[in-house]
Short mmCIF file of C-alpha atoms and ligand atoms in Angstrom, two decimals:
data_model
loop_
_atom_site.label_atom_id
_atom_site.label_comp_id
_atom_site.label_asym_id
_atom_site.label_seq_id
_atom_site.Cartn_x
_atom_site.Cartn_y
_atom_site.Cartn_z
CA MET A 243 60.85 64.02 151.63
CA LEU A 244 59.48 60.80 152.17
CA GLU A 245 60.14 59.14 148.76
CA LEU A 246 59.24 55.66 149.58
CA ALA A 247 56.19 56.22 151.58
CA GLN A 248 53.72 53.84 151.64
CA LYS A 249 56.23 51.37 150.02
CA ARG A 250 56.78 47.71 151.16
CA ILE A 251 60.02 46.33 150.22
CA VAL A 252 60.90 42.47 150.79
CA LEU A 253 64.78 43.07 151.33
CA GLY A 254 66.77 39.85 150.16
CA LEU A 255 70.17 39.12 151.68
CA THR A 256 72.54 36.55 150.44
CA GLY A 257 76.00 35.43 151.23
CA GLY A 258 78.61 38.48 150.66
CA ILE A 259 80.71 40.56 152.71
CA ALA A 260 78.79 43.46 151.44
CA CYS A 261 75.88 42.43 153.54
CA TYR A 262 77.44 44.78 156.17
CA LYS A 263 76.34 47.78 154.08
CA ILE A 264 72.88 46.96 154.06
CA ALA A 265 72.31 48.02 157.58
CA GLU A 266 72.84 51.53 156.39
CA PHE A 267 70.98 50.93 153.65
CA VAL A 268 67.72 49.85 155.75
CA ARG A 269 67.83 52.96 158.16
CA ARG A 270 67.98 55.38 155.08
CA ALA A 271 65.29 53.63 153.36
CA GLN A 272 63.02 53.67 156.22
CA ASP A 273 63.91 57.56 156.80
CA LEU A 274 62.19 57.77 153.28
CA GLY A 275 59.09 55.96 154.45
CA ALA A 276 59.44 52.70 153.17
CA VAL A 277 58.66 49.42 155.12
CA ILE A 278 61.20 46.77 154.97
CA ASP A 279 60.35 42.98 155.57
CA VAL A 280 64.19 41.12 155.71
CA VAL A 281 64.79 37.65 154.54
CA MET A 282 68.11 36.20 154.75
CA THR A 283 69.65 32.83 153.11
CA GLU A 284 71.47 30.78 155.62
CA ALA A 285 74.91 32.05 154.08
CA ALA A 286 73.96 35.70 154.70
CA THR A 287 73.76 35.03 158.22
CA HIS A 288 77.49 34.42 158.71
CA PHE A 289 78.04 38.07 157.47
CA ILE A 290 75.34 39.87 159.47
CA THR A 291 73.20 38.52 162.06
CA PRO A 292 69.20 38.25 161.85
CA VAL A 293 69.18 39.94 165.22
CA THR A 294 70.76 43.26 163.66
CA MET A 295 68.58 43.19 160.83
CA GLN A 296 65.66 42.77 163.00
CA ALA A 297 66.37 45.62 165.33
CA LEU A 298 66.87 47.76 162.20
CA SER A 299 63.89 46.83 160.32
CA GLY A 300 61.79 46.67 163.27
CA ARG A 301 59.95 43.73 161.83
CA PRO A 302 60.52 39.89 161.63
CA VAL A 303 63.52 38.73 160.08
CA PHE A 304 62.67 35.58 157.76
CA LEU A 305 65.11 32.64 157.35
CA ASP A 306 63.53 29.60 156.39
CA ALA A 307 60.32 28.22 154.26
CA TRP A 308 59.22 26.09 157.39
CA ASP A 309 58.79 29.55 159.78
CA ASN A 310 55.73 28.88 161.87
CA ARG A 311 55.39 32.50 162.88
CA VAL A 312 53.28 32.87 159.49
CA PRO A 313 50.09 31.55 160.11
CA ASN A 314 49.40 29.36 157.06
CA ASN A 315 52.95 28.40 156.91
CA MET A 316 53.61 30.06 153.52
CA ALA A 317 55.68 32.64 153.94
CA HIS A 318 57.19 32.15 150.33
CA ILE A 319 53.85 33.27 148.95
CA ASN A 320 52.61 35.72 151.78
CA LEU A 321 55.53 37.96 152.09
CA THR A 322 55.53 39.31 148.31
CA ARG A 323 51.69 39.67 148.13
CA GLY A 324 51.10 43.45 148.29
CA ALA A 325 54.76 44.44 148.21
CA ASP A 326 56.20 46.74 145.91
CA ALA A 327 59.42 45.55 145.11
CA ILE A 328 61.93 42.28 146.02
CA PHE A 329 65.15 43.93 146.43
CA ILE A 330 68.17 41.42 146.62
CA ALA A 331 71.34 43.21 147.92
CA PRO A 332 73.84 42.02 147.84
CA ALA A 333 72.74 39.30 145.25
CA SER A 334 75.61 36.63 145.35
CA THR A 335 76.98 34.38 142.24
CA ASP A 336 75.14 31.63 143.56
CA PHE A 337 71.60 33.36 143.91
CA ILE A 338 71.78 35.08 140.59
CA ALA A 339 72.75 31.32 139.09
CA LYS A 340 69.47 30.02 140.78
CA LEU A 341 67.42 32.99 139.55
CA ALA A 342 68.45 32.38 136.12
CA HIS A 343 67.38 28.72 136.58
CA GLY A 344 64.32 29.11 138.76
CA LEU A 345 65.36 27.20 141.51
CA ALA A 346 63.63 27.11 144.67
CA ASP A 347 65.24 25.41 147.50
CA ASP A 348 65.03 28.36 150.32
CA LEU A 349 62.81 30.71 151.23
CA LEU A 350 64.62 33.54 149.25
CA SER A 351 64.80 31.66 146.22
CA THR A 352 61.52 30.15 146.40
CA LEU A 353 59.66 33.49 146.83
CA CYS A 354 61.45 35.12 143.76
CA VAL A 355 59.69 31.97 141.71
CA ALA A 356 56.54 32.56 143.46
CA LYS A 357 56.65 36.40 142.96
CA GLY A 358 54.03 36.85 140.26
CA ASN A 359 54.18 40.64 139.11
CA CYS A 360 56.00 42.07 142.11
CA PRO A 361 59.08 43.62 140.46
CA LEU A 362 62.57 42.30 141.22
CA LEU A 363 65.70 44.29 141.77
CA VAL A 364 69.08 42.86 142.00
CA ALA A 365 72.34 44.26 143.27
CA PRO A 366 75.33 41.67 142.44
CA ALA A 367 78.30 41.30 144.79
CA MET A 368 80.95 39.48 144.02
CA ASN A 369 84.78 39.01 143.30
CA ARG A 370 85.56 40.22 139.91
CA GLU A 371 86.44 36.76 138.42
CA MET A 372 83.22 35.58 139.45
CA TRP A 373 81.52 38.35 137.93
CA LEU A 374 83.49 38.25 134.50
CA HIS A 375 82.95 34.31 134.64
CA PRO A 376 81.01 33.42 131.54
CA ALA A 377 78.60 31.54 133.37
CA THR A 378 77.81 34.64 135.64
CA GLN A 379 77.63 36.63 132.61
CA ARG A 380 74.92 34.24 130.76
CA ASN A 381 72.95 34.14 134.18
CA VAL A 382 72.82 38.04 134.18
CA ALA A 383 71.77 38.10 130.67
CA GLN A 384 69.08 35.36 131.28
CA ILE A 385 67.36 37.20 134.34
CA LYS A 386 67.61 40.72 132.75
CA ALA A 387 65.84 39.00 130.07
CA ASP A 388 63.15 37.87 132.36
CA GLY A 389 62.57 41.57 133.40
CA VAL A 390 64.93 41.58 136.53
CA ALA A 391 66.65 44.93 137.12
CA ILE A 392 70.29 44.56 137.54
CA LEU A 393 71.95 47.60 139.77
CA GLY A 394 75.52 48.01 139.12
CA PRO A 395 77.83 46.71 139.88
CA ALA A 396 80.50 49.15 140.50
CA GLU A 397 84.13 48.82 140.05
CA GLY A 398 86.86 49.30 142.63
CA ASP A 399 88.70 47.81 145.45
CA GLN A 400 87.33 44.55 146.44
CA ALA A 401 87.12 42.84 150.03
CA CYS A 402 89.36 40.14 148.78
CA GLY A 403 92.10 42.87 147.80
CA GLU A 404 91.79 42.68 143.96
CA VAL A 405 90.60 45.40 141.98
CA GLY A 406 88.02 45.31 139.38
CA SER A 407 83.91 45.19 138.46
CA GLY A 408 81.81 43.25 141.01
CA ARG A 409 81.62 45.76 144.00
CA MET A 410 78.20 45.98 145.21
CA LEU A 411 76.76 49.60 144.94
CA GLU A 412 77.13 51.93 148.06
CA PRO A 413 73.85 52.32 150.11
CA ASN A 414 73.17 55.85 149.04
CA GLU A 415 73.57 54.49 145.06
CA LEU A 416 71.06 51.66 145.98
CA LEU A 417 68.53 53.94 147.52
CA ALA A 418 68.77 56.10 144.29
CA GLU A 419 68.07 53.46 142.37
CA LEU A 420 65.14 52.24 144.52
CA VAL A 421 63.52 55.98 144.50
CA ALA A 422 64.39 56.26 140.84
CA PHE A 423 62.59 52.74 140.29
CA PHE A 424 59.21 53.98 141.26
CA GLN A 425 59.35 57.10 138.82
CA PRO A 426 57.85 56.96 135.76
CA LYS A 427 59.88 56.56 132.79
CA VAL A 428 58.87 59.65 130.92
CA LEU A 429 62.10 60.43 129.43
CA ALA A 430 63.41 56.80 128.51
CA GLY A 431 66.01 56.71 126.33
CA LYS A 432 66.36 60.52 125.74
CA ARG A 433 69.86 62.25 126.10
CA VAL A 434 69.58 65.20 128.20
CA LEU A 435 72.07 68.31 128.55
CA ILE A 436 71.62 70.66 131.62
CA THR A 437 73.80 73.37 132.99
CA ALA A 438 73.62 74.28 136.49
CA GLY A 439 75.33 76.60 139.13
CA PRO A 440 77.21 79.70 138.75
CA THR A 441 80.04 80.58 136.62
CA SER A 442 83.09 82.58 137.88
CA GLU A 443 84.96 85.18 135.80
CA LYS A 444 88.71 85.79 136.46
CA ILE A 445 90.08 89.04 137.68
CA ASP A 446 93.20 88.09 138.77
CA PRO A 447 95.07 84.75 139.70
CA VAL A 448 93.13 84.74 143.19
CA ARG A 449 90.12 86.84 142.45
CA VAL A 450 86.77 85.77 140.39
CA ILE A 451 83.35 87.40 139.98
CA THR A 452 80.79 85.02 140.51
CA ASN A 453 76.94 84.65 141.94
CA ARG A 454 74.94 83.30 144.59
CA SER A 455 73.50 80.30 142.48
CA SER A 456 73.96 77.29 144.58
CA GLY A 457 73.18 74.82 141.64
CA LYS A 458 70.25 72.94 143.97
CA MET A 459 67.88 73.44 141.13
CA GLY A 460 69.99 72.18 138.26
CA TYR A 461 71.15 69.27 140.31
CA ALA A 462 67.56 68.17 141.16
CA ILE A 463 66.48 68.63 137.36
CA ALA A 464 69.30 66.16 136.59
CA GLN A 465 68.36 63.72 139.25
CA ALA A 466 64.95 63.82 138.12
CA ALA A 467 65.85 63.49 134.33
CA ARG A 468 67.96 60.41 135.23
CA GLU A 469 65.15 59.16 137.43
CA ALA A 470 62.85 59.53 134.28
CA GLY A 471 64.90 57.17 132.44
CA ALA A 472 67.28 59.94 130.37
CA GLN A 473 71.03 59.71 129.89
CA VAL A 474 72.20 62.75 131.74
CA THR A 475 74.93 65.52 130.94
CA LEU A 476 75.51 68.10 133.79
CA ILE A 477 77.70 70.78 132.99
CA SER A 478 78.26 72.72 136.33
CA GLY A 479 79.83 75.69 137.67
CA ALA A 480 81.74 75.29 140.78
CA THR A 481 79.01 74.21 143.55
CA ALA A 482 79.50 72.48 146.85
CA LEU A 483 76.89 69.54 145.63
CA PRO A 484 77.65 66.00 144.91
CA ALA A 485 76.91 64.99 141.42
CA PRO A 486 73.57 63.13 141.38
CA TYR A 487 73.99 59.57 141.13
CA GLY A 488 74.13 57.91 137.47
CA VAL A 489 74.55 61.59 135.75
CA LEU A 490 77.65 62.60 133.91
CA ARG A 491 78.89 65.92 135.56
CA LEU A 492 81.27 67.91 133.39
CA ASN A 493 82.73 71.19 135.06
CA ALA A 494 83.00 74.27 133.58
CA GLU A 495 84.51 77.72 135.62
CA SER A 496 83.93 80.49 133.29
CA ALA A 497 80.79 81.49 131.10
CA LEU A 498 83.18 81.03 128.09
CA ASP A 499 84.17 77.39 129.28
CA MET A 500 80.70 76.54 129.71
CA HIS A 501 79.49 77.94 126.12
CA ALA A 502 82.58 75.66 124.57
CA ALA A 503 81.38 72.65 126.71
CA VAL A 504 77.96 73.12 125.95
CA MET A 505 78.05 73.67 122.04
CA ALA A 506 80.55 70.20 122.25
CA GLU A 507 77.75 68.32 123.82
CA ALA A 508 74.40 70.19 122.37
CA SER A 509 74.05 68.27 118.68
CA GLY A 510 74.12 64.89 120.65
CA ALA A 511 71.50 66.02 123.06
CA ASP A 512 67.35 65.64 122.69
CA ILE A 513 66.83 68.19 125.42
CA PHE A 514 68.72 71.19 126.84
CA ILE A 515 67.77 72.46 130.07
CA SER A 516 69.59 75.78 130.95
CA VAL A 517 69.53 76.45 134.59
CA ALA A 518 73.01 78.08 135.26
CA ALA A 519 73.50 81.39 136.37
CA VAL A 520 75.65 82.56 133.62
CA ALA A 521 77.67 85.56 134.12
CA ASP A 522 76.62 88.45 131.65
CA TRP A 523 80.04 89.96 131.39
CA ARG A 524 83.71 88.83 131.79
CA VAL A 525 86.72 90.66 132.92
CA VAL A 526 89.00 91.22 129.37
CA ASN A 527 91.72 92.97 131.39
CA VAL A 528 92.46 89.84 133.65
CA SER A 529 95.99 90.48 135.33
CA ASN A 530 98.41 87.84 135.19
CA ASN A 531 99.63 88.58 138.77
CA LYS A 532 97.57 89.45 141.83
CA LEU A 533 96.15 93.12 141.91
CA LYS A 534 98.06 95.27 144.68
CA LYS A 535 96.76 97.94 146.66
CA THR A 536 98.16 101.22 145.93
CA ALA A 537 99.38 104.07 148.28
CA SER A 538 96.62 106.32 146.45
CA GLY A 539 93.79 104.05 147.52
CA GLN A 540 92.85 104.20 143.50
CA ALA A 541 90.35 100.83 143.08
CA PRO A 542 91.86 98.88 139.65
CA GLU A 543 89.77 99.56 136.60
CA LEU A 544 88.45 96.57 135.36
CA GLU A 545 87.14 96.57 131.40
CA PHE A 546 84.16 94.10 130.63
CA ALA A 547 82.87 92.48 127.78
CA GLN A 548 79.61 90.69 127.02
CA ASN A 549 79.58 86.80 127.25
CA PRO A 550 77.77 84.80 124.77
CA ASP A 551 74.05 83.71 125.62
CA ILE A 552 74.76 79.93 125.79
CA LEU A 553 70.97 79.08 125.43
CA ALA A 554 70.32 81.36 122.74
CA ASP A 555 73.21 79.79 120.59
CA VAL A 556 71.92 76.45 121.19
CA ALA A 557 68.02 77.54 120.50
CA LYS A 558 69.32 78.63 117.06
CA LEU A 559 71.25 75.30 116.13
CA PRO A 560 69.51 74.26 112.90
CA SER A 561 68.80 70.49 114.38
CA GLY A 562 69.29 71.14 118.20
CA PRO A 563 67.84 70.01 121.30
CA TRP A 564 64.49 70.91 122.51
CA CYS A 565 65.07 73.95 124.67
CA VAL A 566 64.27 74.75 128.18
CA GLY A 567 65.58 78.45 129.60
CA PHE A 568 65.45 79.84 133.21
CA ALA A 569 64.48 82.97 134.30
CA ALA A 570 65.16 84.23 137.99
CA GLU A 571 63.96 87.55 138.29
CA THR A 572 63.55 89.92 141.56
CA GLU A 573 60.22 91.64 140.02
CA ASN A 574 57.61 91.62 137.26
CA LEU A 575 58.17 87.96 136.79
CA LEU A 576 55.41 87.37 134.58
CA GLU A 577 56.49 90.09 132.04
CA TYR A 578 60.35 89.68 132.04
CA ALA A 579 60.06 86.00 131.70
CA GLU A 580 57.63 85.75 128.81
CA ALA A 581 59.74 88.43 127.09
CA LYS A 582 62.98 86.34 127.78
CA ARG A 583 61.21 83.15 126.30
CA LYS A 584 60.80 84.89 123.05
CA ARG A 585 63.92 86.64 122.77
CA LYS A 586 65.80 83.24 123.41
CA GLY A 587 63.58 81.67 121.05
CA VAL A 588 62.61 78.55 123.22
CA PRO A 589 59.50 76.63 123.56
CA LEU A 590 59.50 76.66 127.44
CA LEU A 591 60.99 79.09 129.93
CA VAL A 592 60.95 78.49 133.80
CA GLY A 593 60.41 81.44 135.82
CA ASN A 594 61.05 82.04 139.74
CA LEU A 595 61.53 84.90 142.12
CA ALA A 596 65.40 84.91 142.65
CA GLN A 597 64.87 86.11 146.21
CA GLN A 598 62.81 82.97 147.03
CA ALA A 599 64.44 80.46 145.31
CA MET A 600 68.31 81.37 145.35
CA ASN A 601 70.02 79.09 147.92
CA ALA A 602 66.37 77.64 149.22
CA GLU A 603 65.42 74.20 149.79
CA SER A 604 61.88 75.09 147.93
CA THR A 605 60.71 76.76 145.12
CA GLU A 606 57.59 77.99 143.20
CA LEU A 607 58.19 77.70 139.41
CA VAL A 608 56.00 79.18 136.78
CA LEU A 609 55.94 77.65 133.34
CA PHE A 610 55.70 79.88 130.10
CA ASP A 611 54.97 78.38 126.61
CA GLU A 612 53.46 79.43 123.52
CA THR A 613 49.78 78.91 125.41
CA GLY A 614 50.49 81.28 128.24
CA HIS A 615 51.93 80.63 131.72
CA LYS A 616 50.96 77.88 134.81
CA THR A 617 52.54 78.07 138.24
CA LEU A 618 53.36 75.14 139.98
CA PRO A 619 52.92 74.90 143.96
CA ALA A 620 55.77 75.88 146.16
CA GLN A 621 57.46 72.69 146.92
CA PRO A 622 61.00 70.86 147.58
CA LYS A 623 63.23 71.40 144.76
CA ILE A 624 63.32 67.80 143.60
CA ASN A 625 59.48 67.80 143.69
CA ALA A 626 59.22 70.92 141.44
CA ALA A 627 62.26 69.29 139.41
CA ARG A 628 59.91 65.81 138.65
CA GLN A 629 57.12 68.13 137.77
CA LEU A 630 59.27 70.09 135.18
CA ILE A 631 60.40 66.99 133.76
CA LYS A 632 56.67 65.58 133.21
CA ALA A 633 55.72 68.98 131.85
CA ILE A 634 58.79 68.76 129.32
CA ALA A 635 57.91 65.41 128.37
CA GLN A 636 54.23 66.25 127.75
CA ARG A 637 55.26 69.51 125.67
CA MET A 638 58.14 67.64 123.79
CA PRO A 639 57.39 66.87 120.07
CA GLY A 640 57.69 63.17 118.81
N1 CTP B 1066 71.72 81.97 129.78
C1 CTP B 1066 72.58 81.61 129.14
N2 CTP B 1066 74.00 82.44 128.62
C2 CTP B 1066 73.99 83.73 129.30
C3 CTP B 1066 73.09 84.21 129.92
C4 CTP B 1066 71.81 83.32 130.17
O1 CTP B 1066 72.75 80.59 128.68
N3 CTP B 1066 75.12 84.19 128.95
C5 CTP B 1066 70.76 81.45 130.07
C6 CTP B 1066 70.26 81.11 131.73
O2 CTP B 1066 71.03 79.84 131.87
C7 CTP B 1066 68.87 80.97 131.71
C8 CTP B 1066 68.24 82.09 130.59
O3 CTP B 1066 69.47 82.14 129.72
O4 CTP B 1066 68.17 79.70 131.27
C9 CTP B 1066 68.09 83.64 131.35
O5 CTP B 1066 69.12 83.81 132.13
P1 CTP B 1066 69.16 85.09 132.74
O6 CTP B 1066 70.22 85.63 133.43
O7 CTP B 1066 67.74 85.25 133.51
O8 CTP B 1066 68.82 86.44 131.59
P2 CTP B 1066 69.80 86.99 130.68
O9 CTP B 1066 69.97 86.64 129.63
O10 CTP B 1066 71.06 87.60 131.75
O11 CTP B 1066 68.89 88.26 130.44
P3 CTP B 1066 68.62 89.97 131.68
O12 CTP B 1066 69.95 90.34 131.62
O13 CTP B 1066 67.50 90.66 130.93
O14 CTP B 1066 68.24 89.32 132.99
#
């Protein structure tokens, strides 16, 4: 997935130990198709060499405003013309102060003042006391007000041995922020609740009944909703997937756990997207001890009760969220999915063929609403998720 194809990024490095993380960031951004022009302050060169950055980016690295490799000697203008973003990581206390005051005393600070409409993203990296200092906080507020996007910082262990806020985001988190930056903000300010993955229903302390849902589709939708500007809560059954960056994940094991977690969150949500493969039945005679084989070879007799329908219950809430259901069918998709949409009382239902979609990297989604159905092309799940988010934004009232 070349999510940064045709994007040219001016990557600015300023003085900070977090420079070492940027080598990895450059590689991963290139994997996604980005072209990266590196500009370093003099302080940054004490932490990582221009040779390293040149070898990784495969392009000249710029250090000073008088660089005569630029034909007209105007690197401070030329570099950002036609660029899609300036990305400063790590951004030191000093550099943020310069941005706040419009200082232009080296190549990187000058090109930030001369950037015109080129977007500027800044990932602070500093000691916690430097981050908390009133002057830094004033400067950060000022550059935010000037339209600069601030990424992080994170909390945790710092290189100096102290613990607190001021750590630069990790390379994969910086990358998630950069990819998200280029996605349209169609759900800005919306609160989105999503369920994903399987549920697992206890038989005894060591056994469960579960299903083959990997959670990939629900996790991709959570990522896409967050990229679209939403605040996302993901209620997830057991999966092997990491929580998407910037998404609050709450774990739920059984259908009853998931039902309780969803009902606690639903009234605060604007949109509910029910992607989880919820078990239809649970075992009612769960054994307190491990079931043992018997000499007669008789299998244990399990009794089942039907689980509550989480989606239908949310759809019935008097002023509940706008609901989107899923239907993974193995046959008669058009007929079953539309019937399910009506039965569950939801304005949008997304159908797919279970045998094609389960655990796969790609999927073909069919959207059912009151006007009929529309098939989206087979594509990687993250692309399908982004298209679904756009379809939701177009259909939502208000
Ligand atoms: N769903 C739910 N709670 C349940 C069962 C299903 O919230 N107890 C949701 C799923 O997350 C999905 C939709 O309902 O969004 C359809 O799920 P599916 O398992 O396909 O449908 P069922 O309700 O089980 O209907 P059927 O048995 O006819 O397939």
